[in-house]
PDB file of C-alpha atoms in Angstrom:
ATOM      1  CA  UNK A   1       0.062   0.112  -0.085  1.00 80.00           C
ATOM      2  CA  UNK A   2       1.486   3.594  -0.912  1.00 92.00           C
ATOM      3  CA  UNK A   3       2.576   5.307   2.016  1.00 96.00           C
ATOM      4  CA  UNK A   4      -0.234   7.830   3.286  1.00 98.00           C
ATOM      5  CA  UNK A   5       0.329  11.394   3.527  1.00 98.00           C
ATOM      6  CA  UNK A   6      -2.551  13.740   4.840  1.00 98.00           C
ATOM      7  CA  UNK A   7      -2.422  17.421   4.212  1.00 98.00           C
ATOM      8  CA  UNK A   8      -4.039  19.555   6.936  1.00 98.00           C
ATOM      9  CA  UNK A   9      -5.845  22.643   5.478  1.00 98.00           C
ATOM     10  CA  UNK A  10      -6.237  25.483   7.756  1.00 97.00           C
ATOM     11  CA  UNK A  11      -7.762  28.581   7.365  1.00 97.00           C
ATOM     12  CA  UNK A  12      -5.654  31.273   6.244  1.00 96.00           C
ATOM     13  CA  UNK A  13      -3.435  28.842   4.234  1.00 95.00           C
ATOM     14  CA  UNK A  14      -0.741  29.849   1.696  1.00 94.00           C
ATOM     15  CA  UNK A  15      -1.890  27.744  -1.737  1.00 95.00           C
ATOM     16  CA  UNK A  16       1.994  27.462  -2.427  1.00 94.00           C
ATOM     17  CA  UNK A  17       2.803  25.506   0.680  1.00 95.00           C
ATOM     18  CA  UNK A  18      -0.440  23.289   0.567  1.00 95.00           C
ATOM     19  CA  UNK A  19       0.629  22.326  -2.963  1.00 95.00           C
ATOM     20  CA  UNK A  20       4.177  21.080  -2.205  1.00 96.00           C
ATOM     21  CA  UNK A  21       3.341  17.787  -0.504  1.00 96.00           C
ATOM     22  CA  UNK A  22       1.291  17.289  -3.361  1.00 95.00           C
ATOM     23  CA  UNK A  23       3.963  17.823  -5.892  1.00 94.00           C
ATOM     24  CA  UNK A  24       6.640  16.055  -4.457  1.00 95.00           C
ATOM     25  CA  UNK A  25       5.001  13.007  -2.583  1.00 96.00           C
ATOM     26  CA  UNK A  26       2.176  12.651  -5.149  1.00 93.00           C
ATOM     27  CA  UNK A  27       4.713  12.475  -8.350  1.00 89.00           C
ATOM     28  CA  UNK A  28       7.160  10.068  -6.612  1.00 91.00           C
ATOM     29  CA  UNK A  29       6.955   6.907  -8.281  1.00 88.00           C
ATOM     30  CA  UNK A  30       8.637   3.238  -8.099  1.00 85.00           C
ATOM     31  CA  UNK A  31      11.839   3.286 -10.537  1.00 76.00           C
ATOM     32  CA  UNK A  32      10.799   1.696 -13.630  1.00 70.00           C
ATOM     33  CA  UNK A  33      11.411   2.061 -17.230  1.00 65.00           C
ATOM     34  CA  UNK A  34       9.405   5.107 -18.810  1.00 63.00           C
ATOM     35  CA  UNK A  35       8.706   6.574 -15.234  1.00 60.00           C
ATOM     36  CA  UNK A  36       5.861   3.916 -15.145  1.00 70.00           C
ATOM     37  CA  UNK A  37       6.085   2.817 -11.817  1.00 79.00           C
ATOM     38  CA  UNK A  38       3.342   2.519  -9.008  1.00 88.00           C
ATOM     39  CA  UNK A  39       3.108   5.427  -6.924  1.00 92.00           C
ATOM     40  CA  UNK A  40       4.861   5.585  -3.828  1.00 95.00           C
ATOM     41  CA  UNK A  41       2.688   7.706  -1.768  1.00 97.00           C
ATOM     42  CA  UNK A  42      -1.008   8.740  -1.341  1.00 97.00           C
ATOM     43  CA  UNK A  43      -1.878  12.167  -0.590  1.00 97.00           C
ATOM     44  CA  UNK A  44      -5.029  13.365   0.572  1.00 97.00           C
ATOM     45  CA  UNK A  45      -6.419  17.115   1.507  1.00 98.00           C
ATOM     46  CA  UNK A  46      -8.433  17.386   4.914  1.00 98.00           C
ATOM     47  CA  UNK A  47      -9.806  20.176   7.161  1.00 97.00           C
ATOM     48  CA  UNK A  48     -10.683  20.442  10.565  1.00 97.00           C
ATOM     49  CA  UNK A  49     -14.174  20.701   9.454  1.00 96.00           C
ATOM     50  CA  UNK A  50     -16.718  18.368   7.462  1.00 96.00           C
ATOM     51  CA  UNK A  51     -15.505  18.986   3.767  1.00 96.00           C
ATOM     52  CA  UNK A  52     -16.310  22.250   2.218  1.00 96.00           C
ATOM     53  CA  UNK A  53     -14.280  25.738   1.331  1.00 97.00           C
ATOM     54  CA  UNK A  54     -11.185  26.787   3.227  1.00 97.00           C
ATOM     55  CA  UNK A  55     -10.144  30.378   3.100  1.00 96.00           C
ATOM     56  CA  UNK A  56      -6.388  30.882   1.705  1.00 96.00           C
ATOM     57  CA  UNK A  57      -4.280  34.142   2.161  1.00 94.00           C
ATOM     58  CA  UNK A  58      -5.402  34.903  -1.316  1.00 93.00           C
ATOM     59  CA  UNK A  59      -8.538  36.104  -2.841  1.00 93.00           C
ATOM     60  CA  UNK A  60     -10.131  32.572  -3.220  1.00 94.00           C
ATOM     61  CA  UNK A  61     -11.118  29.805  -1.216  1.00 96.00           C
ATOM     62  CA  UNK A  62     -10.385  26.150  -1.963  1.00 96.00           C
ATOM     63  CA  UNK A  63     -12.782  23.105  -1.781  1.00 97.00           C
ATOM     64  CA  UNK A  64     -11.424  20.393   0.429  1.00 97.00           C
ATOM     65  CA  UNK A  65     -12.855  16.815   0.135  1.00 96.00           C
ATOM     66  CA  UNK A  66     -11.999  15.075   3.278  1.00 98.00           C
ATOM     67  CA  UNK A  67     -12.772  16.172   6.832  1.00 97.00           C
ATOM     68  CA  UNK A  68     -10.560  15.658   9.951  1.00 98.00           C
ATOM     69  CA  UNK A  69     -11.058  11.848   9.800  1.00 98.00           C
ATOM     70  CA  UNK A  70      -8.361  11.718   7.055  1.00 98.00           C
ATOM     71  CA  UNK A  71      -5.903  12.393   9.922  1.00 98.00           C
ATOM     72  CA  UNK A  72      -6.849   8.915  11.682  1.00 98.00           C
ATOM     73  CA  UNK A  73      -5.606   7.187   8.614  1.00 97.00           C
ATOM     74  CA  UNK A  74      -2.571   8.829   7.654  1.00 98.00           C
ATOM     75  CA  UNK A  75       1.318   7.516   7.981  1.00 98.00           C
ATOM     76  CA  UNK A  76       2.528  11.368   7.869  1.00 98.00           C
ATOM     77  CA  UNK A  77       0.751  14.286   8.331  1.00 98.00           C
ATOM     78  CA  UNK A  78       1.932  17.626   6.999  1.00 98.00           C
ATOM     79  CA  UNK A  79       0.885  21.168   8.438  1.00 98.00           C
ATOM     80  CA  UNK A  80       1.591  23.681   5.938  1.00 97.00           C
ATOM     81  CA  UNK A  81       1.584  27.371   7.042  1.00 95.00           C
ATOM     82  CA  UNK A  82      -1.540  29.608   7.865  1.00 95.00           C
ATOM     83  CA  UNK A  83      -1.837  33.252   8.597  1.00 93.00           C
ATOM     84  CA  UNK A  84      -5.115  32.723  10.565  1.00 94.00           C
ATOM     85  CA  UNK A  85      -3.916  30.560  13.603  1.00 95.00           C
ATOM     86  CA  UNK A  86      -5.414  32.724  16.270  1.00 95.00           C
ATOM     87  CA  UNK A  87      -4.913  31.755  19.620  1.00 97.00           C
ATOM     88  CA  UNK A  88      -2.215  29.183  18.495  1.00 97.00           C
ATOM     89  CA  UNK A  89      -0.230  31.997  17.107  1.00 96.00           C
ATOM     90  CA  UNK A  90      -1.261  34.727  19.539  1.00 96.00           C
ATOM     91  CA  UNK A  91      -1.313  32.481  22.720  1.00 97.00           C
ATOM     92  CA  UNK A  92       0.491  28.757  22.103  1.00 97.00           C
ATOM     93  CA  UNK A  93      -2.844  26.958  22.640  1.00 97.00           C
ATOM     94  CA  UNK A  94      -4.906  24.964  20.040  1.00 97.00           C
ATOM     95  CA  UNK A  95      -8.578  25.557  19.344  1.00 96.00           C
ATOM     96  CA  UNK A  96     -11.258  22.904  20.527  1.00 97.00           C
ATOM     97  CA  UNK A  97     -11.876  22.490  16.575  1.00 96.00           C
ATOM     98  CA  UNK A  98      -7.843  21.866  16.166  1.00 97.00           C
ATOM     99  CA  UNK A  99      -7.673  20.107  19.137  1.00 98.00           C
ATOM    100  CA  UNK A 100     -10.117  17.430  18.253  1.00 98.00           C
ATOM    101  CA  UNK A 101      -9.050  17.071  15.012  1.00 98.00           C
ATOM    102  CA  UNK A 102      -5.244  16.317  16.007  1.00 98.00           C
ATOM    103  CA  UNK A 103      -6.584  14.038  18.666  1.00 98.00           C
ATOM    104  CA  UNK A 104      -7.756  11.620  15.827  1.00 98.00           C
ATOM    105  CA  UNK A 105      -3.680  11.098  14.634  1.00 98.00           C
ATOM    106  CA  UNK A 106      -2.516   7.616  15.672  1.00 97.00           C
ATOM    107  CA  UNK A 107       0.491   7.378  18.005  1.00 96.00           C
ATOM    108  CA  UNK A 108       3.756   7.156  15.821  1.00 96.00           C
ATOM    109  CA  UNK A 109       2.416   9.024  12.939  1.00 98.00           C
ATOM    110  CA  UNK A 110       5.147  11.112  11.343  1.00 98.00           C
ATOM    111  CA  UNK A 111       4.561  14.904  11.808  1.00 98.00           C
ATOM    112  CA  UNK A 112       5.862  17.032   9.553  1.00 98.00           C
ATOM    113  CA  UNK A 113       5.485  20.941   9.227  1.00 98.00           C
ATOM    114  CA  UNK A 114       6.038  23.916   6.590  1.00 97.00           C
ATOM    115  CA  UNK A 115       6.934  27.144   7.583  1.00 95.00           C
ATOM    116  CA  UNK A 116       4.401  28.515  10.830  1.00 95.00           C
ATOM    117  CA  UNK A 117       2.694  25.291  10.914  1.00 97.00           C
ATOM    118  CA  UNK A 118       5.658  24.658  13.322  1.00 98.00           C
ATOM    119  CA  UNK A 119       2.988  26.422  15.707  1.00 98.00           C
ATOM    120  CA  UNK A 120       0.450  24.150  15.660  1.00 98.00           C
ATOM    121  CA  UNK A 121       2.967  21.259  16.344  1.00 98.00           C
ATOM    122  CA  UNK A 122       4.385  23.135  19.265  1.00 98.00           C
ATOM    123  CA  UNK A 123       0.843  23.872  20.742  1.00 98.00           C
ATOM    124  CA  UNK A 124       0.041  20.367  20.479  1.00 98.00           C
ATOM    125  CA  UNK A 125       3.144  19.375  22.085  1.00 98.00           C
ATOM    126  CA  UNK A 126       4.793  17.524  19.490  1.00 98.00           C
ATOM    127  CA  UNK A 127       7.836  19.764  19.851  1.00 97.00           C
ATOM    128  CA  UNK A 128       8.310  19.873  23.589  1.00 97.00           C
ATOM    129  CA  UNK A 129      12.008  19.328  24.530  1.00 96.00           C
ATOM    130  CA  UNK A 130      12.951  19.037  20.535  1.00 95.00           C
ATOM    131  CA  UNK A 131      14.763  20.816  18.010  1.00 95.00           C
ATOM    132  CA  UNK A 132      12.824  22.775  15.766  1.00 96.00           C
ATOM    133  CA  UNK A 133      12.949  25.366  12.741  1.00 95.00           C
ATOM    134  CA  UNK A 134      10.375  27.712  11.540  1.00 96.00           C
ATOM    135  CA  UNK A 135      10.647  30.789   9.376  1.00 94.00           C
ATOM    136  CA  UNK A 136      13.276  33.122  10.195  1.00 91.00           C
ATOM    137  CA  UNK A 137      11.187  36.306  10.463  1.00 93.00           C
ATOM    138  CA  UNK A 138       8.958  34.321  13.239  1.00 95.00           C
ATOM    139  CA  UNK A 139      11.815  32.390  15.243  1.00 94.00           C
ATOM    140  CA  UNK A 140      11.975  34.673  18.159  1.00 95.00           C
ATOM    141  CA  UNK A 141       8.487  34.914  18.836  1.00 97.00           C
ATOM    142  CA  UNK A 142       8.144  30.913  18.032  1.00 97.00           C
ATOM    143  CA  UNK A 143      10.951  30.707  20.909  1.00 97.00           C
ATOM    144  CA  UNK A 144       9.164  33.048  23.430  1.00 97.00           C
ATOM    145  CA  UNK A 145       5.757  31.527  22.856  1.00 97.00           C
ATOM    146  CA  UNK A 146       7.286  28.176  23.149  1.00 98.00           C
ATOM    147  CA  UNK A 147      10.182  28.118  25.283  1.00 97.00           C
ATOM    148  CA  UNK A 148      10.299  24.674  25.570  1.00 97.00           C
ATOM    149  CA  UNK A 149      11.354  24.105  22.199  1.00 97.00           C
ATOM    150  CA  UNK A 150      15.035  23.975  21.128  1.00 96.00           C
ATOM    151  CA  UNK A 151      14.669  26.750  18.410  1.00 95.00           C
ATOM    152  CA  UNK A 152      17.338  26.524  15.323  1.00 93.00           C
ATOM    153  CA  UNK A 153      16.303  29.874  13.239  1.00 90.00           C
ATOM    154  CA  UNK A 154      19.330  29.297  10.912  1.00 85.00           C
ATOM    155  CA  UNK A 155      18.393  26.315   8.912  1.00 87.00           C
ATOM    156  CA  UNK A 156      16.272  24.757   6.046  1.00 89.00           C
ATOM    157  CA  UNK A 157      14.874  22.047   8.057  1.00 92.00           C
ATOM    158  CA  UNK A 158      15.182  20.122  11.257  1.00 93.00           C
ATOM    159  CA  UNK A 159      14.717  15.912  11.042  1.00 93.00           C
ATOM    160  CA  UNK A 160      14.386  14.793  14.517  1.00 93.00           C
ATOM    161  CA  UNK A 161      13.115  11.383  13.548  1.00 91.00           C
ATOM    162  CA  UNK A 162       9.180  11.119  13.660  1.00 95.00           C
ATOM    163  CA  UNK A 163       9.122  15.182  13.874  1.00 97.00           C
ATOM    164  CA  UNK A 164      10.252  17.497  11.295  1.00 96.00           C
ATOM    165  CA  UNK A 165       9.988  21.078  10.743  1.00 97.00           C
ATOM    166  CA  UNK A 166      10.995  23.362   8.058  1.00 95.00           C
ATOM    167  CA  UNK A 167      11.645  27.102   7.540  1.00 92.00           C
ATOM    168  CA  UNK A 168       9.175  29.135   4.925  1.00 86.00           C
ATOM    169  CA  UNK A 169       8.019  28.401   1.578  1.00 83.00           C
ATOM    170  CA  UNK A 170      10.714  26.788  -0.659  1.00 89.00           C
ATOM    171  CA  UNK A 171      12.507  25.117   2.427  1.00 92.00           C
ATOM    172  CA  UNK A 172       9.263  23.077   2.311  1.00 94.00           C
ATOM    173  CA  UNK A 173      10.213  21.849  -0.872  1.00 95.00           C
ATOM    174  CA  UNK A 174      13.734  20.478   0.542  1.00 92.00           C
ATOM    175  CA  UNK A 175      12.159  18.887   3.535  1.00 94.00           C
ATOM    176  CA  UNK A 176       9.643  16.991   1.316  1.00 95.00           C
ATOM    177  CA  UNK A 177      12.588  16.024  -0.885  1.00 93.00           C
ATOM    178  CA  UNK A 178      14.633  14.680   2.252  1.00 91.00           C
ATOM    179  CA  UNK A 179      11.709  12.711   3.132  1.00 94.00           C
ATOM    180  CA  UNK A 180      11.348  10.971  -0.130  1.00 93.00           C
ATOM    181  CA  UNK A 181      15.415  10.469  -0.155  1.00 89.00           C
ATOM    182  CA  UNK A 182      15.016   8.818   3.403  1.00 89.00           C
ATOM    183  CA  UNK A 183      12.057   6.645   2.587  1.00 91.00           C
ATOM    184  CA  UNK A 184      13.327   5.334  -0.921  1.00 89.00           C
ATOM    185  CA  UNK A 185      16.639   6.781  -1.752  1.00 86.00           C
ATOM    186  CA  UNK A 186      18.386   9.275  -3.664  1.00 83.00           C
ATOM    187  CA  UNK A 187      17.528   8.022  -7.265  1.00 83.00           C
ATOM    188  CA  UNK A 188      13.922   8.493  -6.663  1.00 88.00           C
ATOM    189  CA  UNK A 189      14.261  11.904  -4.829  1.00 88.00           C
ATOM    190  CA  UNK A 190      16.395  13.134  -7.548  1.00 85.00           C
ATOM    191  CA  UNK A 191      14.135  11.985 -10.275  1.00 88.00           C
ATOM    192  CA  UNK A 192      11.237  13.847  -8.579  1.00 90.00           C
ATOM    193  CA  UNK A 193      13.200  16.842  -8.189  1.00 87.00           C
ATOM    194  CA  UNK A 194      14.553  16.950 -12.123  1.00 85.00           C
ATOM    195  CA  UNK A 195      10.648  16.860 -12.970  1.00 87.00           C
ATOM    196  CA  UNK A 196       9.776  19.622 -10.718  1.00 86.00           C
ATOM    197  CA  UNK A 197      12.941  21.493 -11.916  1.00 84.00           C
ATOM    198  CA  UNK A 198      14.350  22.227  -8.426  1.00 81.00           C
ATOM    199  CA  UNK A 199      17.921  21.505  -6.979  1.00 72.00           C
ATOM    200  CA  UNK A 200      17.676  17.778  -5.780  1.00 68.00           C
ATOM    201  CA  UNK A 201      19.305  18.362  -2.568  1.00 64.00           C
ATOM    202  CA  UNK A 202      19.848  21.186  -0.308  1.00 67.00           C
ATOM    203  CA  UNK A 203      21.359  20.137   3.228  1.00 60.00           C
ATOM    204  CA  UNK A 204      19.146  20.759   6.242  1.00 60.00           C
ATOM    205  CA  UNK A 205      21.694  22.533   8.202  1.00 58.00           C
ATOM    206  CA  UNK A 206      22.208  25.036   5.264  1.00 57.00           C
ATOM    207  CA  UNK A 207      21.503  28.848   5.961  1.00 54.00           C
ATOM    208  CA  UNK A 208      18.131  29.985   5.672  1.00 59.00           C
ATOM    209  CA  UNK A 209      18.538  33.662   5.175  1.00 49.00           C
ATOM    210  CA  UNK A 210      21.316  34.551   2.393  1.00 42.00           C
ATOM    211  CA  UNK A 211      22.019  38.049   2.290  1.00 39.00           C
ATOM    212  CA  UNK A 212      22.230  38.156  -1.337  1.00 36.00           C
ATOM    213  CA  UNK A 213      20.502  35.075  -2.654  1.00 38.00           C
ATOM    214  CA  UNK A 214      20.484  36.904  -6.568  1.00 40.00           C
ATOM    215  CA  UNK A 215      24.235  38.358  -6.999  1.00 41.00           C
ATOM    216  CA  UNK A 216      23.890  42.001  -8.426  1.00 44.00           C
ATOM    217  CA  UNK A 217      24.376  42.297 -12.350  1.00 43.00           C
ATOM    218  CA  UNK A 218      27.848  43.688 -12.046  1.00 43.00           C
ATOM    219  CA  UNK A 219      29.257  41.238  -9.689  1.00 53.00           C
ATOM    220  CA  UNK A 220      30.495  37.567 -11.207  1.00 59.00           C
ATOM    221  CA  UNK A 221      28.848  34.638  -9.607  1.00 80.00           C
ATOM    222  CA  UNK A 222      30.511  31.322  -8.821  1.00 89.00           C
ATOM    223  CA  UNK A 223      27.855  29.029 -11.242  1.00 86.00           C
ATOM    224  CA  UNK A 224      30.671  28.172 -13.512  1.00 90.00           C
ATOM    225  CA  UNK A 225      32.974  27.157 -10.829  1.00 93.00           C
ATOM    226  CA  UNK A 226      30.524  24.787  -9.577  1.00 91.00           C
ATOM    227  CA  UNK A 227      29.609  23.404 -12.656  1.00 90.00           C
ATOM    228  CA  UNK A 228      33.273  22.758 -13.256  1.00 95.00           C
ATOM    229  CA  UNK A 229      33.399  20.839  -9.916  1.00 94.00           C
ATOM    230  CA  UNK A 230      30.518  18.838 -10.702  1.00 92.00           C
ATOM    231  CA  UNK A 231      32.028  17.456 -13.639  1.00 92.00           C
ATOM    232  CA  UNK A 232      35.162  16.298 -11.876  1.00 93.00           C
ATOM    233  CA  UNK A 233      34.049  15.100  -8.564  1.00 94.00           C
ATOM    234  CA  UNK A 234      36.038  11.766  -8.881  1.00 94.00           C
ATOM    235  CA  UNK A 235      39.122  14.026  -9.002  1.00 94.00           C
ATOM    236  CA  UNK A 236      41.227  16.362  -6.210  1.00 94.00           C
ATOM    237  CA  UNK A 237      39.658  19.824  -6.132  1.00 96.00           C
ATOM    238  CA  UNK A 238      41.552  22.789  -4.832  1.00 95.00           C
ATOM    239  CA  UNK A 239      39.826  25.890  -3.489  1.00 95.00           C
ATOM    240  CA  UNK A 240      42.295  27.738  -5.460  1.00 95.00           C
ATOM    241  CA  UNK A 241      41.180  25.859  -8.931  1.00 95.00           C
ATOM    242  CA  UNK A 242      37.661  26.559  -8.415  1.00 95.00           C
ATOM    243  CA  UNK A 243      38.452  30.137  -7.657  1.00 95.00           C
ATOM    244  CA  UNK A 244      40.515  30.299 -10.859  1.00 94.00           C
ATOM    245  CA  UNK A 245      37.553  29.363 -12.722  1.00 94.00           C
ATOM    246  CA  UNK A 246      35.972  32.480 -11.875  1.00 92.00           C
ATOM    247  CA  UNK A 247      39.124  34.578 -12.157  1.00 93.00           C
ATOM    248  CA  UNK A 248      38.705  35.527  -8.650  1.00 93.00           C
ATOM    249  CA  UNK A 249      41.319  35.623  -5.532  1.00 95.00           C
ATOM    250  CA  UNK A 250      40.422  32.784  -3.155  1.00 95.00           C
ATOM    251  CA  UNK A 251      39.274  35.031  -0.707  1.00 94.00           C
ATOM    252  CA  UNK A 252      36.791  36.810  -2.725  1.00 94.00           C
ATOM    253  CA  UNK A 253      35.575  33.479  -4.222  1.00 94.00           C
ATOM    254  CA  UNK A 254      35.052  32.076  -0.641  1.00 94.00           C
ATOM    255  CA  UNK A 255      33.251  34.949   0.567  1.00 91.00           C
ATOM    256  CA  UNK A 256      30.852  34.746  -2.808  1.00 90.00           C
ATOM    257  CA  UNK A 257      30.430  31.391  -2.987  1.00 91.00           C
ATOM    258  CA  UNK A 258      28.890  31.461   0.728  1.00 88.00           C
ATOM    259  CA  UNK A 259      26.887  34.372   0.063  1.00 83.00           C
ATOM    260  CA  UNK A 260      25.285  32.673  -2.994  1.00 81.00           C
ATOM    261  CA  UNK A 261      25.035  29.097  -1.798  1.00 82.00           C
ATOM    262  CA  UNK A 262      24.615  29.293   2.175  1.00 78.00           C
ATOM    263  CA  UNK A 263      27.781  26.941   2.654  1.00 86.00           C
ATOM    264  CA  UNK A 264      31.433  27.000   2.384  1.00 93.00           C
ATOM    265  CA  UNK A 265      33.106  25.440  -0.937  1.00 95.00           C
ATOM    266  CA  UNK A 266      34.364  22.349   1.186  1.00 95.00           C
ATOM    267  CA  UNK A 267      31.049  21.979   2.888  1.00 93.00           C
ATOM    268  CA  UNK A 268      29.424  22.089  -0.660  1.00 93.00           C
ATOM    269  CA  UNK A 269      31.914  19.438  -2.149  1.00 95.00           C
ATOM    270  CA  UNK A 270      31.643  17.277   0.752  1.00 95.00           C
ATOM    271  CA  UNK A 271      27.135  17.303   0.052  1.00 90.00           C
ATOM    272  CA  UNK A 272      27.592  16.506  -3.983  1.00 93.00           C
ATOM    273  CA  UNK A 273      30.171  13.703  -3.334  1.00 94.00           C
ATOM    274  CA  UNK A 274      28.000  12.315  -0.656  1.00 92.00           C
ATOM    275  CA  UNK A 275      25.103  12.592  -3.213  1.00 89.00           C
ATOM    276  CA  UNK A 276      27.254  10.923  -6.094  1.00 92.00           C
ATOM    277  CA  UNK A 277      28.243   8.132  -3.664  1.00 93.00           C
ATOM    278  CA  UNK A 278      24.508   7.461  -2.691  1.00 89.00           C
ATOM    279  CA  UNK A 279      23.600   7.302  -6.347  1.00 88.00           C
ATOM    280  CA  UNK A 280      26.222   4.906  -7.168  1.00 91.00           C
ATOM    281  CA  UNK A 281      25.303   2.591  -3.803  1.00 91.00           C
ATOM    282  CA  UNK A 282      21.709   2.531  -5.275  1.00 85.00           C
ATOM    283  CA  UNK A 283      22.165   1.973  -8.972  1.00 85.00           C
ATOM    284  CA  UNK A 284      25.394  -0.022  -9.317  1.00 89.00           C
ATOM    285  CA  UNK A 285      27.359  -3.187  -8.806  1.00 90.00           C
ATOM    286  CA  UNK A 286      30.559  -1.133  -8.233  1.00 93.00           C
ATOM    287  CA  UNK A 287      32.851  -2.007  -4.994  1.00 95.00           C
ATOM    288  CA  UNK A 288      32.894   0.236  -2.145  1.00 95.00           C
ATOM    289  CA  UNK A 289      36.523   1.051  -3.324  1.00 96.00           C
ATOM    290  CA  UNK A 290      35.413   2.003  -6.390  1.00 96.00           C
ATOM    291  CA  UNK A 291      32.408   4.102  -5.298  1.00 95.00           C
ATOM    292  CA  UNK A 292      34.731   5.828  -2.838  1.00 96.00           C
ATOM    293  CA  UNK A 293      37.107   6.655  -6.006  1.00 95.00           C
ATOM    294  CA  UNK A 294      34.511   7.978  -8.309  1.00 96.00           C
ATOM    295  CA  UNK A 295      32.922  10.029  -5.829  1.00 95.00           C
ATOM    296  CA  UNK A 296      35.852  11.781  -4.946  1.00 96.00           C
ATOM    297  CA  UNK A 297      36.363  10.232  -1.494  1.00 96.00           C
ATOM    298  CA  UNK A 298      39.710   8.394  -2.492  1.00 94.00           C
ATOM    299  CA  UNK A 299      39.235   5.767  -0.079  1.00 95.00           C
ATOM    300  CA  UNK A 300      36.604   3.253   1.259  1.00 95.00           C
ATOM    301  CA  UNK A 301      37.547   4.350   4.797  1.00 95.00           C
ATOM    302  CA  UNK A 302      37.133   8.191   3.734  1.00 95.00           C
ATOM    303  CA  UNK A 303      33.683   6.974   2.404  1.00 95.00           C
ATOM    304  CA  UNK A 304      32.376   5.430   5.248  1.00 94.00           C
ATOM    305  CA  UNK A 305      33.081   8.239   7.482  1.00 95.00           C
ATOM    306  CA  UNK A 306      31.291  10.869   5.483  1.00 93.00           C
ATOM    307  CA  UNK A 307      28.346   8.523   4.984  1.00 90.00           C
ATOM    308  CA  UNK A 308      28.158   7.703   8.580  1.00 89.00           C
ATOM    309  CA  UNK A 309      28.701  11.723   8.972  1.00 88.00           C
ATOM    310  CA  UNK A 310      25.757  12.251   6.993  1.00 85.00           C
ATOM    311  CA  UNK A 311      23.425   9.536   7.092  1.00 79.00           C
ATOM    312  CA  UNK A 312      24.246   7.606  10.168  1.00 81.00           C
ATOM    313  CA  UNK A 313      24.866   4.427   8.338  1.00 84.00           C
ATOM    314  CA  UNK A 314      27.682   2.662   6.706  1.00 90.00           C
ATOM    315  CA  UNK A 315      28.151   2.101   2.919  1.00 92.00           C
ATOM    316  CA  UNK A 316      27.020  -1.537   2.641  1.00 91.00           C
ATOM    317  CA  UNK A 317      24.055  -0.519   5.222  1.00 88.00           C
ATOM    318  CA  UNK A 318      22.937   1.871   2.998  1.00 85.00           C
ATOM    319  CA  UNK A 319      23.319  -0.387  -0.048  1.00 87.00           C
ATOM    320  CA  UNK A 320      21.488  -3.155   1.199  1.00 84.00           C
ATOM    321  CA  UNK A 321      18.427  -0.772   2.093  1.00 75.00           C
ATOM    322  CA  UNK A 322      18.048   1.307  -1.102  1.00 69.00           C
ATOM    323  CA  UNK A 323      19.684  -0.358  -3.984  1.00 59.00           C
ATOM    324  CA  UNK A 324      17.692  -0.871  -6.699  1.00 45.00           C
ATOM    325  CA  UNK A 325      18.490  -4.453  -7.780  1.00 40.00           C
ATOM    326  CA  UNK A 326      17.311  -5.522 -11.409  1.00 34.00           C
ATOM    327  CA  UNK A 327      14.999  -8.500  -9.468  1.00 40.00           C
ATOM    328  CA  UNK A 328      13.216  -5.994  -7.363  1.00 43.00           C
ATOM    329  CA  UNK A 329       9.277  -6.028  -8.853  1.00 37.00           C
TER     330      UNK A 329
END
């Protein structure tokens, strides 16, 4: 049976964020020739009331066909942002209607918030004593309202096992792709990212707020250096070599790179090499030593260290879990 995702639509919701789970989970398919694989997730939208209209923050409402009973059948519940949270946002408490709806959720259900949907999770007690994030502009207010939550205002998303929170808007895409990657491996997540025309991977610890996400026209960017590096991940890459691709000094390049990407060149390279190793482990019969060389880690020991740090498992365990073998139905 497909993993069932229930998206809770609250009055004042942001239509863009409501659509993220449907776009990412709803288009995730089992690997198969011609993208004809079975759907991996079933996504339904529900309200805290019986089926009917739900207000958005725009000049239209949406018609939701499922009531709160859909929450009782969910394996994952996603709560997007809303601008009409009322006492949840103002006092940190649930309304009777919202509390009754959340009470239908089965123990062990995975809980996910996008942007200020984290207020609902915190008011319901899901975040007590746990790390969480929300939109950077609400982080101070969120921490004051919920002092029992360990708020990190600087990251894109936080995965705390069965409870995950993300920053605003596009960070919801990163979190949903992360969940697909966690559930079904990098190959499935990369394919849905390609079809959605978004970057396949932005690490959860990447900075939320980059001061100059779009460089001013008179400034050079680091795009060419990144493309150059991606084409030679299996070879040694020095910082000075990347800077040379943009005709910059190392110092200027490093500063510009961090401003544009939200991570240092070294951190970014490690992320790309981990993704390359994951892909090879899932889709090839290469030995661990060969995967390490092709991903640019050099040795199996280095690959094990980096994969353990990034994913919490060694390469052999990851391959057994996610490898797409020819005899898989």
